[in-house]
mmCIF file of C-alpha atoms in Angstrom:
data_model
loop_
_atom_site.group_PDB
_atom_site.id
_atom_site.type_symbol
_atom_site.label_atom_id
_atom_site.label_comp_id
_atom_site.label_asym_id
_atom_site.label_seq_id
_atom_site.Cartn_x
_atom_site.Cartn_y
_atom_site.Cartn_z
ATOM 1 C CA TYR A 280 0.005 -0.034 0.003
ATOM 2 C CA PHE A 281 0.923 3.613 -0.266
ATOM 3 C CA ALA A 282 -0.342 7.020 0.904
ATOM 4 C CA ILE A 283 0.482 10.547 -0.123
ATOM 5 C CA GLY A 284 0.424 13.751 1.894
ATOM 6 C CA VAL A 285 1.586 17.330 2.109
ATOM 7 C CA GLU A 286 2.941 19.451 4.849
ATOM 8 C CA GLY A 287 1.684 23.007 5.130
ATOM 9 C CA ILE A 288 -0.597 23.161 2.109
ATOM 10 C CA SER A 289 -2.465 26.327 1.608
ATOM 11 C CA LYS A 290 -4.287 26.121 -1.760
ATOM 12 C CA ALA A 291 -7.508 24.119 -2.129
ATOM 13 C CA VAL A 292 -6.950 23.549 -5.876
ATOM 14 C CA ASN A 293 -3.630 21.786 -5.081
ATOM 15 C CA LEU A 294 -5.115 19.612 -2.315
ATOM 16 C CA GLY A 295 -8.110 18.780 -4.602
ATOM 17 C CA ASN A 296 -5.862 17.833 -7.521
ATOM 18 C CA LEU A 297 -3.679 15.754 -5.206
ATOM 19 C CA LEU A 298 -6.660 13.869 -3.794
ATOM 20 C CA ARG A 299 -8.056 13.219 -7.305
ATOM 21 C CA SER A 300 -4.605 11.863 -8.512
ATOM 22 C CA ALA A 301 -4.269 9.759 -5.272
ATOM 23 C CA HIS A 302 -7.727 8.248 -5.975
ATOM 24 C CA ALA A 303 -6.795 7.553 -9.614
ATOM 25 C CA PHE A 304 -3.426 5.894 -8.771
ATOM 26 C CA GLY A 305 -4.921 3.710 -6.010
ATOM 27 C CA ALA A 306 -3.563 5.361 -2.788
ATOM 28 C CA SER A 307 -4.714 3.790 0.436
ATOM 29 C CA PHE A 308 -5.079 7.223 2.178
ATOM 30 C CA VAL A 309 -4.205 10.784 1.927
ATOM 31 C CA PHE A 310 -2.900 13.057 4.692
ATOM 32 C CA THR A 311 -2.067 16.706 5.525
ATOM 33 C CA ILE A 312 0.154 18.007 8.190
ATOM 34 C CA GLY A 313 -0.394 21.615 9.395
ATOM 35 C CA ALA A 314 -2.592 22.586 6.472
ATOM 36 C CA ASP A 315 -4.085 26.046 6.143
ATOM 37 C CA ASP A 316 -7.884 26.132 6.751
ATOM 38 C CA GLU A 317 -8.384 27.399 3.177
ATOM 39 C CA ALA A 318 -6.916 24.265 1.736
ATOM 40 C CA PHE A 319 -9.982 22.366 2.782
ATOM 41 C CA GLU A 320 -12.351 24.279 0.447
ATOM 42 C CA LEU A 321 -12.192 21.377 -2.059
ATOM 43 C CA ARG A 322 -13.716 22.377 -5.330
ATOM 44 C CA SER A 323 -11.240 20.712 -7.647
ATOM 45 C CA ASP A 324 -11.522 17.133 -6.442
ATOM 46 C CA THR A 325 -13.953 16.064 -9.173
ATOM 47 C CA SER A 326 -13.647 12.352 -8.359
ATOM 48 C CA LYS A 327 -14.846 12.958 -4.775
ATOM 49 C CA ALA A 328 -11.746 11.089 -3.532
ATOM 50 C CA SER A 329 -12.562 11.838 0.095
ATOM 51 C CA ILE A 330 -15.685 9.560 -0.211
ATOM 52 C CA HIS A 331 -13.501 6.709 -1.545
ATOM 53 C CA LEU A 332 -10.448 6.852 0.597
ATOM 54 C CA PRO A 333 -9.493 8.060 4.078
ATOM 55 C CA VAL A 334 -8.125 11.598 4.376
ATOM 56 C CA TYR A 335 -6.350 12.438 7.658
ATOM 57 C CA HIS A 336 -5.658 15.939 8.725
ATOM 58 C CA TRP A 337 -2.961 16.367 11.458
ATOM 59 C CA ARG A 338 -2.408 19.827 12.930
ATOM 60 C CA SER A 339 1.259 19.143 13.627
ATOM 61 C CA LEU A 340 4.034 16.679 12.890
ATOM 62 C CA LYS A 341 3.682 15.389 16.460
ATOM 63 C CA GLU A 342 0.202 14.101 15.645
ATOM 64 C CA LEU A 343 1.377 12.196 12.489
ATOM 65 C CA LYS A 344 0.638 8.495 12.981
ATOM 66 C CA LEU A 345 1.509 6.003 10.236
ATOM 67 C CA PRO A 346 0.783 2.266 10.163
ATOM 68 C CA LYS A 347 3.528 0.033 11.592
ATOM 69 C CA GLY A 348 6.165 -0.759 8.984
ATOM 70 C CA CYS A 349 5.129 2.176 6.796
ATOM 71 C CA SER A 350 8.239 4.110 5.440
ATOM 72 C CA LEU A 351 7.942 7.853 5.328
ATOM 73 C CA VAL A 352 9.376 9.091 2.070
ATOM 74 C CA GLY A 353 9.973 12.910 1.698
ATOM 75 C CA VAL A 354 9.769 14.441 -1.745
ATOM 76 C CA GLU A 355 11.990 17.422 -1.944
ATOM 77 C CA ILE A 356 14.738 19.134 -3.972
ATOM 78 C CA LEU A 357 17.714 18.261 -1.682
ATOM 79 C CA ASP A 358 21.270 17.314 -2.454
ATOM 80 C CA ALA A 359 20.880 14.252 -0.200
ATOM 81 C CA ALA A 360 17.721 13.063 -1.984
ATOM 82 C CA HIS A 361 17.724 10.091 -4.336
ATOM 83 C CA ASP A 362 16.692 10.704 -7.958
ATOM 84 C CA LEU A 363 13.183 9.368 -8.321
ATOM 85 C CA PRO A 364 13.823 7.258 -11.429
ATOM 86 C CA SER A 365 16.410 5.137 -9.636
ATOM 87 C CA PHE A 366 14.593 5.001 -6.275
ATOM 88 C CA PRO A 367 13.507 1.506 -5.036
ATOM 89 C CA HIS A 368 10.018 2.273 -3.715
ATOM 90 C CA PRO A 369 9.215 0.635 -0.393
ATOM 91 C CA GLN A 370 6.232 -1.828 -0.467
ATOM 92 C CA ARG A 371 4.534 0.122 2.379
ATOM 93 C CA ALA A 372 5.106 3.916 1.948
ATOM 94 C CA ALA A 373 3.724 7.236 2.810
ATOM 95 C CA TYR A 374 5.106 10.048 0.502
ATOM 96 C CA VAL A 375 4.991 13.513 1.780
ATOM 97 C CA LEU A 376 5.574 16.727 -0.190
ATOM 98 C CA GLY A 377 6.461 20.204 1.076
ATOM 99 C CA PRO A 378 4.167 23.243 0.862
ATOM 100 C CA GLU A 379 3.536 25.268 -2.320
ATOM 101 C CA ARG A 380 6.038 28.023 -1.531
ATOM 102 C CA GLY A 381 8.637 26.265 0.644
ATOM 103 C CA ALA A 382 10.264 23.017 1.650
ATOM 104 C CA LEU A 383 9.691 20.210 4.043
ATOM 105 C CA THR A 384 10.518 21.423 7.571
ATOM 106 C CA PRO A 385 13.856 20.113 8.833
ATOM 107 C CA GLU A 386 11.920 18.187 11.493
ATOM 108 C CA LEU A 387 9.816 16.367 8.918
ATOM 109 C CA ALA A 388 12.800 15.737 6.662
ATOM 110 C CA ALA A 389 14.636 14.287 9.593
ATOM 111 C CA ARG A 390 11.755 11.894 10.349
ATOM 112 C CA CYS A 391 11.726 10.524 6.824
ATOM 113 C CA GLN A 392 13.321 7.187 6.148
ATOM 114 C CA HIS A 393 14.014 8.202 2.578
ATOM 115 C CA LEU A 394 14.321 11.447 0.581
ATOM 116 C CA VAL A 395 13.579 11.620 -3.178
ATOM 117 C CA ARG A 396 13.705 14.308 -5.805
ATOM 118 C CA ILE A 397 12.180 14.663 -9.160
ATOM 119 C CA PRO A 398 15.005 15.408 -11.589
ATOM 120 C CA ALA A 399 13.593 18.562 -13.138
ATOM 121 C CA ALA A 400 15.193 21.862 -14.014
ATOM 122 C CA PHE A 401 13.080 23.718 -11.273
ATOM 123 C CA SER A 402 10.378 23.113 -8.799
ATOM 124 C CA LEU A 403 7.104 21.737 -9.968
ATOM 125 C CA ASN A 404 3.461 22.397 -8.900
ATOM 126 C CA LEU A 405 2.808 20.379 -5.737
ATOM 127 C CA ALA A 406 -0.108 18.321 -7.215
ATOM 128 C CA THR A 407 1.866 17.577 -10.321
ATOM 129 C CA ALA A 408 4.858 16.454 -8.258
ATOM 130 C CA GLY A 409 2.597 14.200 -6.347
ATOM 131 C CA ALA A 410 1.137 12.665 -9.505
ATOM 132 C CA ILE A 411 4.665 12.102 -10.852
ATOM 133 C CA VAL A 412 5.719 10.178 -7.671
ATOM 134 C CA MET A 413 2.545 8.048 -7.752
ATOM 135 C CA TYR A 414 2.997 7.272 -11.398
ATOM 136 C CA ASP A 415 6.672 6.328 -10.818
ATOM 137 C CA ARG A 416 5.629 3.995 -7.928
ATOM 138 C CA LEU A 417 2.990 2.389 -10.269
ATOM 139 C CA ARG A 418 5.451 2.046 -13.064
ATOM 140 C CA SER A 419 8.235 0.581 -10.995
ATOM 141 C CA LEU A 420 6.214 -1.791 -8.792
ATOM 142 C CA GLY A 421 3.529 -2.754 -11.230
ATOM 143 C CA ARG A 422 3.881 -5.835 -13.351
ATOM 144 C CA PHE A 423 4.531 -3.983 -16.581
ATOM 145 C CA GLY A 424 6.766 -5.249 -19.247
ATOM 146 C CA SER A 425 9.964 -3.573 -20.189
ATOM 147 C CA ARG A 426 9.806 -0.740 -22.653
ATOM 148 C CA PRO A 427 10.984 -1.644 -26.229
ATOM 149 C CA VAL A 428 14.352 -0.190 -27.087
ATOM 150 C CA ALA A 429 13.545 0.721 -30.661
ATOM 151 C CA GLU A 430 10.896 3.163 -31.962
ATOM 152 C CA HIS A 431 7.776 1.384 -33.325
ATOM 153 C CA ALA A 432 8.870 -1.945 -31.646
ATOM 154 C CA GLU A 433 6.229 -4.064 -29.796
ATOM 155 C CA ALA A 434 6.215 -3.993 -26.030
ATOM 156 C CA PRO A 435 6.446 -7.376 -24.345
ATOM 157 C CA GLU A 436 3.193 -8.692 -22.763
ATOM 158 C CA ARG A 437 2.490 -7.863 -19.160
ATOM 159 C CA ALA A 438 3.830 -10.742 -16.981
ATOM 160 C CA ALA A 439 1.192 -12.837 -15.320
ATOM 161 C CA HIS A 440 1.040 -12.875 -11.572
ATOM 162 C CA VAL A 441 2.332 -16.183 -10.150
ATOM 163 C CA GLN A 442 1.264 -17.107 -6.640
ATOM 164 C CA GLY A 443 4.110 -18.731 -4.682
ATOM 165 C CA ALA A 444 3.708 -21.948 -2.683
ATOM 166 C CA PRO A 445 2.564 -21.725 0.951
ATOM 167 C CA LYS A 446 5.364 -21.155 3.411
ATOM 168 C CA LYS A 447 5.645 -23.687 6.241
ATOM 169 C CA ARG A 448 6.729 -22.582 9.567
ATOM 170 C CA ARG A 449 8.400 -24.729 12.211
ATOM 171 C CA ARG A 450 7.114 -24.497 15.629
ATOM 172 C CA GLN A 451 9.684 -23.402 18.082
ATOM 173 C CA GLY A 452 9.680 -25.423 21.273
#
């Protein structure tokens, strides 16, 4: 599973667009940390994502509670961050973006297990950046075939899912 959230968001249109993208890409939940009250005037969430998935609003970083085993992944333009195209996405992750006109707070960045950046010439719109991260997760963890190396070549078929055999556990005495 994965979730996506934002710290210090102030624009309702960005939160609405992020919610809609989260719904489209199959997020398990969405969250905000320290959001401005005006951000909750959702008029741009045309998919009504908040009806379909949980949306958590935490007033501060201290209130942030993620499921056990969930890795917090900060998305930020930092020298220490991994480039998104080569980042191995955790199976259980909550991605968090910084505010529209700023960056993740140092406290939140320090709490993240991973930091990633989108290799772009300059900062992107918050909702756009969130959609790119979710697409990259889908692309890298989905069972999609490799891209063809030549123009006009056929892409290989999507690999069928194979269920592994049951694992037997020994009882410890």
